Structures are given as structure tokens and as C-alpha cells.
Amino acid sequence: MAGRSAPVVTLVPKGQEPEEQIDAELAAFMVEVNTVHDAEKLSSVDQIARLHRPGAKYFNMNPFEVLGLSHKATNEEVRKAYRRMSVQVHPDKNPDDPRAQAAFELVKAAHERLDEPERMAFCQRICSAAEEAVEKRVAKDKRKLRKEGADDAVPEDDPAKMTLAVKIMISRMFAEFEGRKRQLEEKDREQRKKAKEEQAEREFMEALAKREQKMWEKSRQKRVNGWRNWASQGGGKSKIPNKVKEERRADGSGYNTYNDDKGEDYKKGVAL
């Protein structure tokens, strides 16, 4: 009907939808998620196409999805899927497909992630948590229907739809994990950037202090050398006349015949 907007597509369970607009990649995922692929039966071309299908951003966050496996797969099944797919999507086997290199990197990264026991356990825990979340939501919906006196049948009673709901929830949780990881990486980059700036500031101030100390030492040496040169040339010595020793006159009438000779009869108090 004209004038009516299409419903917003979201990974979040009904009643918990975010207000922000869903991006096109997520909308494409929600459409493509209904398509089931049997990875073991796909050709090289089809495997590459699967890894680049609409909504691939969300599909490829789940390493089990990349390898075409259930999250309950064993280590041997993971290794087997990797060996098969790494050959199928290898760039050397697909020289005319520019998407092959990216597909190969996705397969390699998924295997590396699941090849480590701790990381594989973490991925399986995400998937199990998603499964539990869907089961709790279904149980809640059924209780609500019974409380209202209605039949408690829900779409997820169909195993295929239950599997689809779990798959969507798994993708949602991996998306949340990737979002948090990016936040931590950004925070870590900011902290490292700040630490480098503080280190650069400290090093600059230390270099500046050393430069100032060196300049002070250099000017001090100049001052010392100047003082030594001035002192060696007799600088600073006052011209104080030698003190005249007072001696009694021969006739015993006073002192300082030297002053008498100069006409300074000061001992007698005689004005000149």
C-alpha cells in the first residue's frame, strides 16, 4: 500500500529493538540468512560467492559460519573443513576471481581462531549463549500467550525456524563482541598515544634542561676565565699608600719628622 514504510529489520528480539536505523548490510543479512548453503557440496566459485554474499559482514564474524560448520563441530571437523576450503578458494586455483584472496584470508583467519582450544571454547560459548537466549525468549512468549488464554504455539516450534532464530542471535552476539573489541582497541590506541605524548614531553623537557645546564656551564667558564684574566692584570687592587711609621723627633717634641718635612705640623695642632 502506497505511503506505508517497510518494517525495520533488526537482529534484536521483538520488543528490544534499538532506535537507530539499521544499516543496509544488516538488512541484506536478514534477507540472505534464510538461504541455506551446504558448504561441503559447493564448488570453488560458489564458496567464494558465499563468503562475499549480501550481509557477509555479519555472516563472517562467526568463524563456524565461514567454514560452513555448526558451532558444535569437533576439532577434527574444523581441520577437515579448513583443508577443503583453503584449497577451493585459494587465489592460485582461482586466478581470474579478484575475490579469491579475500576469501582465502577469511578461511585462514577462521581456522586460526578455532584452532586454539581457548578461542574455540569462547566462540562456542557465544553460540551456546545465543541458543539459550532464544530458548528463554520462546519460553517467555509461550507463557505470555497462556496467560492471555491463547494457544501457546510460536513460529519457533518449527525446528527450521528455531534454527534460523538461533543463527540470527549468534550473529547478533558476535557483532556485539566485535563492537566491544573495537572499543577496547580504540581505547588502547588512545592510551598508547597519550603515553607516547607524555614520554615525548618528558624527553623534551629533559633535553631542554640538559641544554640549559650546558649553556650555563659554558657561560660560567667564560665568567671564570674573564675574572682570572682581569685578576692577572692587576685588576681590583686599590692604590693605598704605604703607612708611614710615626717616629719621635730627636728633640722629643712630637712625632713624625716625615710630616714635619712636608710642613704638616698636625701633632702640635698648628694651623697651616
XYZ file of C-alpha atoms in Angstrom:
272
model
C 0.000 0.000 0.000
C 1.423 3.390 -1.023
C 2.670 5.694 1.717
C 3.421 2.877 4.183
C 7.050 2.334 5.199
C 8.653 -1.079 5.251
C 9.217 -2.637 8.703
C 12.653 -2.122 10.228
C 14.842 -5.214 10.121
C 16.787 -5.952 13.299
C 18.719 -8.743 14.964
C 17.361 -7.757 18.361
C 14.396 -9.752 19.711
C 10.953 -8.216 19.403
C 10.380 -5.534 21.994
C 14.101 -4.740 22.345
C 14.694 -3.027 19.012
C 17.180 -0.121 19.016
C 16.011 3.264 17.891
C 18.860 3.822 15.418
C 18.341 2.965 11.788
C 19.594 -0.448 10.685
C 22.389 -0.349 8.117
C 21.981 -1.795 4.641
C 24.475 -4.602 5.294
C 22.408 -5.857 8.211
C 19.193 -5.657 6.183
C 20.868 -7.712 3.465
C 21.967 -10.237 6.094
C 18.410 -10.647 7.320
C 17.282 -11.474 3.810
C 20.182 -13.770 2.955
C 20.079 -15.641 6.282
C 17.042 -17.536 5.032
C 19.183 -19.174 2.341
C 20.742 -22.428 3.454
C 24.102 -23.446 1.976
C 25.637 -26.894 2.206
C 29.293 -25.855 2.253
C 30.564 -29.390 1.619
C 28.783 -29.539 -1.746
C 29.732 -26.082 -3.049
C 32.221 -25.552 -5.861
C 35.172 -23.159 -5.627
C 33.209 -20.402 -7.351
C 30.221 -20.925 -5.063
C 32.378 -20.936 -1.931
C 33.918 -17.585 -2.869
C 30.476 -16.206 -3.678
C 29.135 -17.442 -0.321
C 31.853 -15.587 1.545
C 31.008 -12.404 -0.387
C 27.215 -12.696 -0.353
C 24.999 -9.784 0.754
C 25.331 -9.324 4.514
C 28.751 -11.047 4.526
C 29.954 -8.567 7.147
C 27.688 -10.249 9.711
C 27.954 -13.821 8.426
C 31.758 -13.774 8.508
C 32.020 -12.615 12.119
C 31.188 -16.206 13.073
C 34.172 -18.477 12.289
C 31.927 -21.555 12.257
C 29.762 -19.892 9.600
C 32.835 -19.088 7.493
C 33.831 -22.751 7.457
C 30.249 -23.870 6.903
C 30.044 -25.676 10.244
C 27.751 -25.924 13.236
C 29.072 -24.406 16.453
C 29.010 -27.926 17.868
C 31.651 -29.082 15.371
C 34.645 -31.047 16.649
C 38.305 -30.089 16.217
C 38.681 -32.712 13.515
C 35.685 -31.340 11.616
C 37.181 -27.853 11.802
C 40.519 -29.058 10.395
C 38.797 -31.051 7.658
C 36.651 -28.084 6.592
C 39.692 -25.803 6.557
C 41.739 -28.167 4.388
C 38.917 -28.464 1.890
C 38.020 -24.787 1.710
C 41.575 -23.424 1.725
C 42.172 -25.363 -1.480
C 38.847 -24.379 -3.021
C 39.198 -20.616 -2.538
C 42.981 -20.343 -2.940
C 43.981 -17.496 -5.298
C 46.177 -19.847 -7.341
C 43.163 -22.034 -8.056
C 41.025 -19.004 -8.921
C 43.374 -16.614 -10.775
C 40.510 -14.874 -12.587
C 38.490 -14.114 -9.466
C 39.698 -10.984 -7.627
C 37.650 -12.017 -4.572
C 39.658 -15.212 -4.048
C 42.413 -13.626 -1.955
C 39.938 -12.078 0.486
C 38.015 -15.359 0.683
C 41.223 -17.271 1.422
C 42.133 -14.800 4.198
C 38.688 -15.254 5.765
C 39.024 -19.035 5.764
C 42.541 -18.854 7.181
C 41.511 -16.437 9.953
C 38.505 -18.597 10.907
C 40.716 -21.689 11.185
C 43.339 -19.879 13.268
C 40.621 -18.705 15.606
C 39.164 -22.181 16.084
C 42.493 -23.999 16.091
C 43.313 -22.626 19.547
C 41.326 -24.514 22.231
C 40.634 -21.458 24.384
C 39.477 -19.311 21.477
C 37.334 -22.123 20.099
C 35.728 -22.582 23.525
C 34.996 -18.866 23.635
C 33.306 -18.954 20.219
C 31.275 -21.999 21.228
C 30.238 -20.217 24.419
C 28.939 -17.272 22.377
C 26.905 -19.660 20.254
C 25.572 -21.534 23.285
C 24.619 -18.268 24.964
C 22.725 -17.247 21.826
C 20.919 -20.580 21.813
C 19.963 -20.157 25.466
C 18.767 -16.603 24.843
C 16.431 -17.740 22.059
C 15.079 -20.592 24.171
C 14.351 -18.196 27.054
C 12.631 -15.768 24.702
C 10.466 -18.531 23.233
C 9.555 -19.752 26.718
C 8.624 -16.205 27.725
C 6.443 -15.764 24.630
C 4.643 -19.025 25.376
C 3.984 -18.032 28.999
C 2.569 -14.726 27.850
C 0.220 -16.454 25.377
C -1.003 -18.904 28.008
C -1.563 -16.077 30.465
C -3.730 -14.364 27.869
C -5.685 -17.597 27.403
C -4.408 -18.137 23.879
C -2.723 -21.068 22.198
C 0.983 -21.019 23.100
C 2.126 -22.004 19.609
C 5.002 -19.825 18.323
C 6.927 -19.794 14.999
C 9.993 -21.291 16.690
C 8.058 -24.527 17.256
C 9.152 -25.280 13.714
C 12.719 -26.676 14.026
C 13.828 -24.856 10.867
C 12.610 -21.523 12.216
C 14.175 -22.251 15.604
C 17.488 -22.932 13.870
C 17.132 -19.670 11.948
C 16.367 -17.706 15.115
C 19.440 -19.160 16.809
C 21.589 -18.360 13.775
C 20.414 -14.745 13.840
C 21.066 -14.456 17.570
C 24.553 -15.934 17.152
C 25.359 -13.305 14.530
C 23.987 -10.619 16.791
C 26.224 -11.699 19.677
C 29.325 -11.932 17.501
C 28.515 -8.433 16.212
C 28.270 -7.159 19.795
C 31.568 -8.825 20.646
C 33.291 -7.257 17.625
C 31.862 -3.876 18.603
C 33.230 -4.151 22.121
C 36.576 -5.343 20.808
C 36.820 -2.287 18.558
C 36.015 -0.047 21.518
C 38.786 -1.642 23.582
C 41.225 -1.382 20.687
C 40.363 2.291 20.232
C 40.757 2.901 23.963
C 44.095 1.085 23.905
C 45.258 3.185 20.926
C 44.276 6.371 22.746
C 46.098 5.280 25.901
C 49.225 4.340 23.949
C 49.037 7.633 22.053
C 48.715 9.548 25.321
C 51.613 7.594 26.855
C 53.803 8.374 23.829
C 52.902 12.056 24.021
C 53.739 12.155 27.740
C 57.010 10.334 27.092
C 57.882 12.764 24.292
C 57.132 15.697 26.613
C 59.344 14.244 29.362
C 62.200 13.575 26.949
C 61.905 17.074 25.507
C 61.980 18.691 28.950
C 64.968 16.555 29.960
C 66.796 17.534 26.770
C 65.898 21.182 27.379
C 67.182 21.005 30.965
C 70.457 19.442 29.777
C 70.824 22.124 27.109
C 70.235 24.889 29.664
C 72.726 23.273 32.061
C 75.300 23.023 29.291
C 74.783 26.674 28.334
C 75.083 27.722 31.984
C 78.325 25.753 32.394
C 79.682 27.320 29.213
C 78.820 30.864 30.329
C 80.185 30.107 33.812
C 83.513 29.062 32.350
C 83.603 32.274 30.360
C 82.980 34.268 33.521
C 85.697 32.388 35.401
C 88.202 32.888 32.587
C 87.332 36.582 32.394
C 87.799 37.014 36.124
C 91.151 35.225 36.004
C 92.384 37.418 33.157
C 91.266 40.565 34.983
C 92.906 39.428 38.223
C 96.169 38.518 36.475
C 96.352 42.031 35.064
C 96.131 43.597 38.496
C 92.531 44.456 38.335
C 90.756 45.220 41.563
C 93.890 46.214 43.551
C 93.353 49.576 45.349
C 96.183 52.189 45.378
C 96.560 52.558 49.157
C 99.729 54.459 50.166
C 102.145 52.728 52.456
C 101.523 53.543 56.076
C 104.180 55.866 57.467
C 105.677 54.760 60.695
C 105.470 57.503 63.304
C 108.759 58.273 64.927
C 109.597 60.653 67.805
C 111.566 63.747 66.928
C 115.088 63.971 68.058
C 114.279 66.887 70.399
C 111.406 64.886 71.952
C 108.801 67.500 70.991
C 106.479 65.239 68.953
C 106.210 62.575 66.269
C 106.662 62.139 62.585
C 109.530 64.101 61.318
C 108.313 62.901 57.933
C 105.205 65.075 58.321
C 107.290 67.950 59.558
C 109.337 67.787 56.425
C 106.100 68.111 54.453
C 105.054 71.088 56.560
C 102.254 69.173 58.282
C 102.664 70.022 61.932
C 99.371 68.333 62.863
C 100.622 66.927 66.154
C 101.004 70.431 67.522
C 97.619 71.454 66.313
C 99.172 74.333 64.399
C 97.113 75.604 61.505
C 98.991 75.743 58.257
